[in-house]
Short mmCIF file of C-alpha atoms in Angstrom, two decimals:
data_model
loop_
_atom_site.label_atom_id
_atom_site.label_comp_id
_atom_site.label_asym_id
_atom_site.label_seq_id
_atom_site.Cartn_x
_atom_site.Cartn_y
_atom_site.Cartn_z
CA ASN A 4 83.98 102.76 90.71
CA ALA A 5 86.11 105.82 90.03
CA GLY A 6 89.47 103.97 90.18
CA VAL A 7 92.42 106.40 90.20
CA THR A 8 91.47 110.08 90.01
CA GLN A 9 93.98 112.81 89.23
CA THR A 10 93.46 116.56 89.51
CA PRO A 11 93.95 118.93 87.83
CA LYS A 12 93.93 117.66 84.24
CA PHE A 13 95.96 120.60 82.98
CA ARG A 14 98.10 123.27 84.62
CA ILE A 15 100.48 126.01 83.53
CA LEU A 16 103.06 127.20 86.06
CA LYS A 17 105.62 129.96 85.99
CA ILE A 18 109.21 129.12 86.83
CA GLY A 19 109.70 129.06 90.60
CA GLN A 20 106.04 128.52 91.47
CA SER A 21 104.84 125.59 93.55
CA MET A 22 101.93 123.26 93.19
CA THR A 23 100.51 119.96 94.36
CA LEU A 24 99.23 117.30 92.00
CA GLN A 25 96.44 115.34 93.62
CA CYS A 26 95.87 111.61 93.31
CA ALA A 27 93.15 109.57 94.96
CA GLN A 28 92.12 105.93 94.61
CA ASP A 29 89.01 104.17 95.89
CA MET A 30 90.17 100.57 95.48
CA ASN A 31 91.76 100.27 98.93
CA HIS A 32 95.15 99.66 97.31
CA ASN A 33 98.18 99.87 99.56
CA TYR A 34 100.66 100.64 96.79
CA MET A 35 100.66 103.96 94.95
CA TYR A 36 103.05 105.44 92.39
CA TRP A 37 103.89 108.65 90.56
CA TYR A 38 105.31 108.55 87.03
CA ARG A 39 106.20 111.26 84.55
CA GLN A 40 106.19 110.95 80.79
CA ASP A 41 108.08 113.33 78.55
CA PRO A 42 107.04 113.67 74.89
CA GLY A 43 107.79 110.53 72.85
CA MET A 44 109.26 108.73 75.84
CA GLY A 45 108.23 105.95 78.19
CA LEU A 46 107.16 106.50 81.79
CA LYS A 47 109.72 107.17 84.50
CA LEU A 48 109.03 106.44 88.17
CA ILE A 49 109.30 109.48 90.47
CA TYR A 50 108.16 108.20 93.89
CA TYR A 51 106.15 105.33 95.25
CA SER A 52 104.49 104.28 98.48
CA VAL A 53 103.75 100.84 99.90
CA GLY A 54 101.33 102.11 102.52
CA ALA A 55 100.29 105.09 104.61
CA GLY A 56 103.32 106.77 106.12
CA ILE A 57 105.83 105.00 103.85
CA THR A 58 107.35 106.52 100.72
CA ASP A 59 110.46 105.84 98.65
CA LYS A 60 112.31 107.33 95.70
CA GLY A 61 112.05 106.05 92.16
CA GLU A 62 114.24 106.78 89.13
CA VAL A 63 113.79 110.56 88.93
CA PRO A 64 112.84 112.01 92.37
CA ASN A 65 114.78 115.29 92.26
CA GLY A 66 112.56 118.37 92.43
CA TYR A 67 109.58 116.51 93.89
CA ASN A 68 108.20 115.57 97.28
CA VAL A 69 105.44 113.21 98.32
CA SER A 70 103.48 112.31 101.42
CA ARG A 71 101.07 109.48 102.21
CA SER A 72 98.93 110.23 105.23
CA THR A 73 95.99 108.06 104.14
CA THR A 74 95.56 104.91 102.06
CA GLU A 75 93.45 106.79 99.52
CA ASP A 76 95.59 109.85 98.74
CA PHE A 77 99.11 110.30 97.40
CA PRO A 78 99.84 113.94 96.50
CA LEU A 79 102.95 114.98 94.56
CA ARG A 80 104.49 118.36 95.42
CA LEU A 81 106.61 120.53 93.12
CA GLU A 82 108.33 123.19 95.23
CA LEU A 83 110.23 125.31 92.69
CA ALA A 84 108.92 124.56 89.23
CA ALA A 85 111.47 124.39 86.41
CA PRO A 86 110.97 124.04 82.63
CA SER A 87 112.49 120.54 82.87
CA GLN A 88 109.41 119.49 84.85
CA THR A 89 107.13 120.11 81.89
CA SER A 90 105.62 116.68 81.41
CA VAL A 91 102.54 114.51 81.79
CA TYR A 92 102.25 113.07 85.28
CA PHE A 93 100.52 109.76 85.94
CA CYS A 94 99.46 108.33 89.27
CA ALA A 95 98.89 104.61 89.70
CA SER A 96 97.84 102.19 92.41
CA SER A 97 98.15 98.47 93.00
CA TYR A 98 96.91 95.85 95.40
CA GLY A 99 100.42 94.53 95.93
CA THR A 100 103.62 93.45 94.27
CA GLY A 101 104.49 90.95 91.58
CA ASP A 102 101.19 89.45 90.59
CA ALA A 103 99.10 92.63 90.99
CA PRO A 104 98.65 94.98 88.01
CA LEU A 105 98.99 98.74 88.40
CA HIS A 106 95.91 100.83 87.61
CA PHE A 107 96.64 104.26 86.17
CA GLY A 108 94.85 107.59 86.27
CA ASN A 109 94.38 109.73 83.17
CA GLY A 110 97.21 112.08 83.94
CA THR A 111 97.96 115.73 84.65
CA ARG A 112 99.54 117.72 81.83
CA LEU A 113 101.90 120.30 83.35
CA THR A 114 103.66 123.10 81.49
CA VAL A 115 106.30 125.26 83.20
CA THR A 116 107.18 128.50 81.39
CA ASP B 23 115.06 94.78 87.08
CA ALA B 24 115.53 92.91 83.83
CA LYS B 25 115.59 95.00 80.66
CA THR B 26 113.25 94.43 77.74
CA THR B 27 113.81 94.94 74.03
CA GLN B 28 110.91 95.65 71.68
CA PRO B 29 110.70 96.76 68.05
CA THR B 30 110.13 100.49 67.73
CA SER B 31 107.10 100.16 65.47
CA MET B 32 104.88 97.61 63.73
CA ASP B 33 101.96 97.63 61.32
CA CYS B 34 98.97 95.31 61.22
CA ALA B 35 95.93 95.05 58.94
CA GLU B 36 92.56 95.41 60.59
CA GLY B 37 91.02 92.02 61.37
CA ARG B 38 94.35 90.22 61.35
CA ALA B 39 96.26 89.03 64.39
CA ALA B 40 98.86 91.41 65.76
CA ASN B 41 101.90 89.65 67.23
CA LEU B 42 104.11 91.91 69.31
CA PRO B 43 107.47 90.41 70.35
CA CYS B 44 109.54 91.20 73.42
CA ASN B 45 112.99 90.00 74.42
CA HIS B 46 113.88 89.76 78.11
CA SER B 47 116.98 87.59 78.06
CA THR B 48 118.09 88.50 81.61
CA ILE B 49 114.78 87.65 83.24
CA SER B 50 114.93 85.84 86.58
CA GLY B 51 112.73 83.05 87.82
CA ASN B 52 110.58 85.26 90.01
CA GLU B 53 109.98 88.04 87.49
CA TYR B 54 106.59 88.55 85.87
CA VAL B 55 106.11 89.74 82.30
CA TYR B 56 103.54 92.55 82.05
CA TRP B 57 101.99 94.17 79.00
CA TYR B 58 100.40 97.62 79.00
CA ARG B 59 99.28 99.88 76.20
CA GLN B 60 98.88 103.62 75.91
CA ILE B 61 96.46 105.23 73.49
CA HIS B 62 97.35 108.83 72.62
CA SER B 63 98.31 110.44 75.93
CA GLN B 64 95.88 108.52 78.12
CA GLY B 65 97.01 106.60 81.18
CA PRO B 66 98.57 103.20 80.45
CA GLN B 67 96.02 100.42 80.25
CA TYR B 68 96.78 97.00 81.71
CA ILE B 69 96.46 94.17 79.17
CA ILE B 70 97.85 90.94 80.59
CA HIS B 71 100.68 89.43 82.63
CA GLY B 72 102.27 86.05 83.24
CA LEU B 73 105.10 84.23 84.98
CA LYS B 74 105.75 80.94 83.18
CA ASN B 75 102.57 79.73 81.55
CA ASN B 76 100.78 81.16 78.57
CA GLU B 77 97.88 83.39 79.53
CA THR B 78 94.71 84.51 77.79
CA ASN B 79 92.05 87.02 78.71
CA GLU B 80 89.34 88.94 76.89
CA MET B 81 91.84 91.36 75.41
CA ALA B 82 94.83 89.28 74.38
CA SER B 83 97.02 86.21 74.72
CA LEU B 84 100.52 86.10 76.14
CA ILE B 85 102.93 83.44 74.93
CA ILE B 86 106.10 83.00 77.02
CA THR B 87 108.89 80.81 75.67
CA GLU B 88 109.97 77.82 77.71
CA ASP B 89 113.29 79.46 78.67
CA ARG B 90 111.34 82.66 79.50
CA LYS B 91 113.79 84.81 77.58
CA SER B 92 111.15 86.18 75.24
CA SER B 93 107.40 86.58 74.94
CA THR B 94 104.75 87.55 72.40
CA LEU B 95 101.57 89.50 72.93
CA ILE B 96 98.84 88.46 70.53
CA LEU B 97 95.82 90.61 69.70
CA PRO B 98 93.74 88.03 67.82
CA HIS B 99 91.66 90.37 65.64
CA ALA B 100 93.19 93.82 65.60
CA THR B 101 90.90 96.83 65.20
CA LEU B 102 91.69 100.47 64.48
CA ARG B 103 91.14 101.16 68.18
CA ASP B 104 94.11 98.92 68.99
CA THR B 105 96.47 101.52 67.50
CA ALA B 106 98.65 102.42 70.50
CA VAL B 107 102.09 102.11 72.07
CA TYR B 108 102.54 98.70 73.69
CA TYR B 109 104.92 98.27 76.60
CA CYS B 110 106.49 94.99 77.69
CA ILE B 111 107.78 95.12 81.27
CA VAL B 112 109.36 92.61 83.61
CA ARG B 113 108.74 92.98 87.30
CA VAL B 114 110.40 91.25 90.24
CA TYR B 115 107.86 89.59 92.52
CA ASN B 116 108.88 91.28 95.75
CA THR B 117 109.54 94.77 94.43
CA ASP B 118 107.06 97.54 94.12
CA LYS B 119 107.93 99.08 90.82
CA LEU B 120 107.11 98.83 87.14
CA ILE B 121 109.93 100.21 85.02
CA PHE B 122 108.77 101.18 81.52
CA GLY B 123 110.87 101.08 78.35
CA THR B 124 110.04 102.91 75.14
CA GLY B 125 107.56 100.32 73.80
CA THR B 126 106.30 99.36 70.33
CA ARG B 127 104.11 101.70 68.37
CA LEU B 128 101.45 99.52 66.71
CA GLN B 129 99.59 101.02 63.77
CA VAL B 130 96.47 99.15 62.65
CA PHE B 131 95.43 100.10 59.13
CA PRO B 132 92.12 99.50 57.30
#
């Protein structure tokens, strides 16, 4: 079982470039999440989805977009990269709310210069 | 979501029990307490969660006080590989989010 798979592992972007961070899960989880983690800090929620076709903003959504066309995939789009978006990005999935743990991928380390 | 308060850092000798405290004084009746840990820059790893009763699994035990305003994660025999940042999180039953704080950095020494 692969669990939550994130690609790429590392990426360097120039200011103003765009990219999509990929996230896929094979556990048939309805709930998926994107977090970012800045150095020495905890994780902050960017966007989340409770099922295909449904997305909602988290704590820090500005500068990002998401879509959820299938249960398995939840890509995160950066349209105009800025140095403030330099961070480690984690995707997670969950069976449901409350009593269901989140399972995390191993992250994408993004540097914007 | 209820806020949590954890010590910034703790030390523990290898082979001894590590007891990590967490205060969540504003917790509501339908909020779960979750514990995750993060080793280096890997993705957070789920450890354990509970609502009212104490819980135990192969990794750890979770002790929740009767008033539910605080909890303790217990690693019964800490190893060097348990060195990590440990996050205590409370989560409302019918919401979809885990909100992380800054956690406790546990250092296990030989």
